[in-house]
DNA sequence: ATAATAAAAGATATTTTTGTCTTTATTTTT
DNA sequence: AAAAATAAAGACAAAAATATCTTTTATTAT
């Protein structure tokens, strides 16, 4: 398994792309986004619609329309995207899938896994949507296969 | 998402159960296992067959048959189970799902995620199949919902 | 030998995730 | 006002994961 669903992977890649392209106030269309993050266009469209409904990003119809991020949104943690798409399982779920696993009722992996979960949460709340804009523009990091 | 597939969660829970029940050389049937780890019997049966084929556990047909673990197997890391069931994505996969993500071609999360992946790998190789036997017997840790 | 037991295997079903295609609604430009 | 561009929405399809049911095979006990 992977940490995130494929849907969430697409969402994160797309949001990073949108961030790096629209920090200047412009907009970017779904076709371009999909092409640049290697994801199926219409499927990604729905994902972004959903994020748009949830207030994580914005969109405008019509000519010169597209998706974009408000400057304020660039400061948001990517944890917001992950929980919007995948829910909070990655932040709170049991490694063995037990719904009632807890401090009082631990599964075998509980104590060790808690540390890992916390590291994941820390990373996801510490990294922001906009923090890679520069490196993305410079091509130092990638959002699609080369 | 969760770290492991549901299949893998069942596998881990079942193997822990088998370990705690057969360290004395006895065997335990699929019905009892499924009941005690809250998993669908036939589905779990296939998972255990697979682990059996892969040499992680053993089984015997007929009366007094069942699944069991050789004492040696109790020393194996649970990483063996995870990679047998889920493959090695959890050990090596990119957080954003990029197949070619690497040190030279990193995705935005690569460097931070590498640390997390390493912690996960460390945990999975450090914890053994048999290490919870005592606590399981004492009921201090659980493999099913209460 | 026969009957009973239990895992192995096979066939099929359901659910969830992922993906595609078509139509509609909105906005901008001309 | 008309045309063009673009996201939104809806219907549908394919693939993968999860689950069930039935039959077969191997083993043991009687």
PDB file of C-alpha atoms in Angstrom, chain A residues 29-123:
ATOM      1  CA  UNK A  29      -6.677  25.062 -17.004  1.00  0.00           C
ATOM      2  CA  UNK A  30      -7.368  21.434 -16.212  1.00  0.00           C
ATOM      3  CA  UNK A  31      -5.802  20.223 -19.440  1.00  0.00           C
ATOM      4  CA  UNK A  32      -2.494  21.825 -18.651  1.00  0.00           C
ATOM      5  CA  UNK A  33      -2.573  20.637 -15.069  1.00  0.00           C
ATOM      6  CA  UNK A  34      -3.378  17.065 -16.012  1.00  0.00           C
ATOM      7  CA  UNK A  35      -0.644  17.039 -18.610  1.00  0.00           C
ATOM      8  CA  UNK A  36       1.931  18.319 -16.161  1.00  0.00           C
ATOM      9  CA  UNK A  37       1.157  16.019 -13.284  1.00  0.00           C
ATOM     10  CA  UNK A  38       0.491  12.894 -15.361  1.00  0.00           C
ATOM     11  CA  UNK A  39      -3.066  12.297 -14.367  1.00  0.00           C
ATOM     12  CA  UNK A  40      -6.297  11.500 -16.223  1.00  0.00           C
ATOM     13  CA  UNK A  41      -7.885  14.806 -17.069  1.00  0.00           C
ATOM     14  CA  UNK A  42     -11.535  14.233 -16.207  1.00  0.00           C
ATOM     15  CA  UNK A  43     -10.757  12.282 -13.101  1.00  0.00           C
ATOM     16  CA  UNK A  44      -8.509  15.036 -11.866  1.00  0.00           C
ATOM     17  CA  UNK A  45     -11.225  17.514 -12.799  1.00  0.00           C
ATOM     18  CA  UNK A  46     -13.557  15.958 -10.260  1.00  0.00           C
ATOM     19  CA  UNK A  47     -10.902  15.909  -7.607  1.00  0.00           C
ATOM     20  CA  UNK A  48     -10.235  19.599  -8.092  1.00  0.00           C
ATOM     21  CA  UNK A  49     -13.956  20.398  -8.168  1.00  0.00           C
ATOM     22  CA  UNK A  50     -14.182  18.737  -4.814  1.00  0.00           C
ATOM     23  CA  UNK A  51     -11.247  20.680  -3.397  1.00  0.00           C
ATOM     24  CA  UNK A  52     -12.804  23.790  -4.807  1.00  0.00           C
ATOM     25  CA  UNK A  53     -16.115  23.100  -3.053  1.00  0.00           C
ATOM     26  CA  UNK A  54     -14.156  22.572   0.125  1.00  0.00           C
ATOM     27  CA  UNK A  55     -12.514  25.949  -0.216  1.00  0.00           C
ATOM     28  CA  UNK A  56      -8.975  24.707  -0.695  1.00  0.00           C
ATOM     29  CA  UNK A  57      -8.654  26.165  -4.141  1.00  0.00           C
ATOM     30  CA  UNK A  58     -10.651  28.368  -6.474  1.00  0.00           C
ATOM     31  CA  UNK A  59     -11.828  28.140 -10.017  1.00  0.00           C
ATOM     32  CA  UNK A  60     -13.341  30.338 -12.684  1.00  0.00           C
ATOM     33  CA  UNK A  61     -15.284  29.271 -15.734  1.00  0.00           C
ATOM     34  CA  UNK A  62     -15.103  30.758 -19.174  1.00  0.00           C
ATOM     35  CA  UNK A  63     -12.290  32.024 -21.332  1.00  0.00           C
ATOM     36  CA  UNK A  64      -9.140  32.676 -19.339  1.00  0.00           C
ATOM     37  CA  UNK A  65     -10.725  30.732 -16.543  1.00  0.00           C
ATOM     38  CA  UNK A  66      -9.142  27.847 -14.724  1.00  0.00           C
ATOM     39  CA  UNK A  67      -8.000  26.821 -11.303  1.00  0.00           C
ATOM     40  CA  UNK A  68      -5.981  29.015  -9.016  1.00  0.00           C
ATOM     41  CA  UNK A  69      -4.945  29.491  -5.425  1.00  0.00           C
ATOM     42  CA  UNK A  70      -5.396  32.562  -3.319  1.00  0.00           C
ATOM     43  CA  UNK A  71      -2.119  33.798  -1.854  1.00  0.00           C
ATOM     44  CA  UNK A  72      -3.479  32.946   1.576  1.00  0.00           C
ATOM     45  CA  UNK A  73      -4.002  29.343   0.504  1.00  0.00           C
ATOM     46  CA  UNK A  74      -0.323  28.954  -0.255  1.00  0.00           C
ATOM     47  CA  UNK A  75       0.297  29.028   3.474  1.00  0.00           C
ATOM     48  CA  UNK A  76      -2.042  26.166   4.218  1.00  0.00           C
ATOM     49  CA  UNK A  77      -0.541  22.840   5.223  1.00  0.00           C
ATOM     50  CA  UNK A  78      -0.850  19.983   2.793  1.00  0.00           C
ATOM     51  CA  UNK A  79      -2.488  18.104   5.654  1.00  0.00           C
ATOM     52  CA  UNK A  80      -5.633  19.984   4.627  1.00  0.00           C
ATOM     53  CA  UNK A  81      -5.549  18.366   1.223  1.00  0.00           C
ATOM     54  CA  UNK A  82      -4.832  14.938   2.568  1.00  0.00           C
ATOM     55  CA  UNK A  83      -7.686  15.025   5.043  1.00  0.00           C
ATOM     56  CA  UNK A  84     -10.043  16.524   2.469  1.00  0.00           C
ATOM     57  CA  UNK A  85      -9.342  13.667   0.079  1.00  0.00           C
ATOM     58  CA  UNK A  86      -8.436  10.679   2.225  1.00  0.00           C
ATOM     59  CA  UNK A  87     -10.013  11.542   5.541  1.00  0.00           C
ATOM     60  CA  UNK A  88      -8.113  11.398   8.784  1.00  0.00           C
ATOM     61  CA  UNK A  89      -7.137   7.760   8.786  1.00  0.00           C
ATOM     62  CA  UNK A  90      -3.535   8.599   8.062  1.00  0.00           C
ATOM     63  CA  UNK A  91      -3.479  10.823  11.131  1.00  0.00           C
ATOM     64  CA  UNK A  92      -5.324   8.578  13.547  1.00  0.00           C
ATOM     65  CA  UNK A  93      -5.790   5.091  12.089  1.00  0.00           C
ATOM     66  CA  UNK A  94      -4.543   1.842  13.597  1.00  0.00           C
ATOM     67  CA  UNK A  95      -1.771   0.032  11.727  1.00  0.00           C
ATOM     68  CA  UNK A  96      -3.706  -3.217  11.995  1.00  0.00           C
ATOM     69  CA  UNK A  97      -7.036  -1.672  11.067  1.00  0.00           C
ATOM     70  CA  UNK A  98      -8.671  -1.935  14.470  1.00  0.00           C
ATOM     71  CA  UNK A  99     -11.269   0.766  14.946  1.00  0.00           C
ATOM     72  CA  UNK A 100     -11.008   0.699  18.715  1.00  0.00           C
ATOM     73  CA  UNK A 101      -7.255   0.571  19.011  1.00  0.00           C
ATOM     74  CA  UNK A 102      -6.146   3.126  21.579  1.00  0.00           C
ATOM     75  CA  UNK A 103      -3.823   3.758  24.496  1.00  0.00           C
ATOM     76  CA  UNK A 104      -6.095   1.754  26.736  1.00  0.00           C
ATOM     77  CA  UNK A 105      -6.817  -0.948  24.178  1.00  0.00           C
ATOM     78  CA  UNK A 106      -3.701  -1.159  22.067  1.00  0.00           C
ATOM     79  CA  UNK A 107      -2.960  -3.491  19.200  1.00  0.00           C
ATOM     80  CA  UNK A 108       0.517  -5.002  19.123  1.00  0.00           C
ATOM     81  CA  UNK A 109       1.901  -2.227  16.952  1.00  0.00           C
ATOM     82  CA  UNK A 110       0.124   0.640  18.627  1.00  0.00           C
ATOM     83  CA  UNK A 111       2.948   2.209  20.592  1.00  0.00           C
ATOM     84  CA  UNK A 112       5.512   2.064  17.837  1.00  0.00           C
ATOM     85  CA  UNK A 113       3.087   3.078  15.149  1.00  0.00           C
ATOM     86  CA  UNK A 114       1.911   6.079  17.108  1.00  0.00           C
ATOM     87  CA  UNK A 115       5.373   7.579  16.756  1.00  0.00           C
ATOM     88  CA  UNK A 116       5.333   7.065  13.005  1.00  0.00           C
ATOM     89  CA  UNK A 117       1.863   8.507  12.662  1.00  0.00           C
ATOM     90  CA  UNK A 118       2.980  11.520  14.626  1.00  0.00           C
ATOM     91  CA  UNK A 119       5.934  12.026  12.329  1.00  0.00           C
ATOM     92  CA  UNK A 120       3.660  11.825   9.336  1.00  0.00           C
ATOM     93  CA  UNK A 121       1.247  14.316  10.870  1.00  0.00           C
ATOM     94  CA  UNK A 122       4.094  16.617  11.762  1.00  0.00           C
ATOM     95  CA  UNK A 123       5.397  16.547   8.226  1.00  0.00           C
TER      96      UNK A 123
END
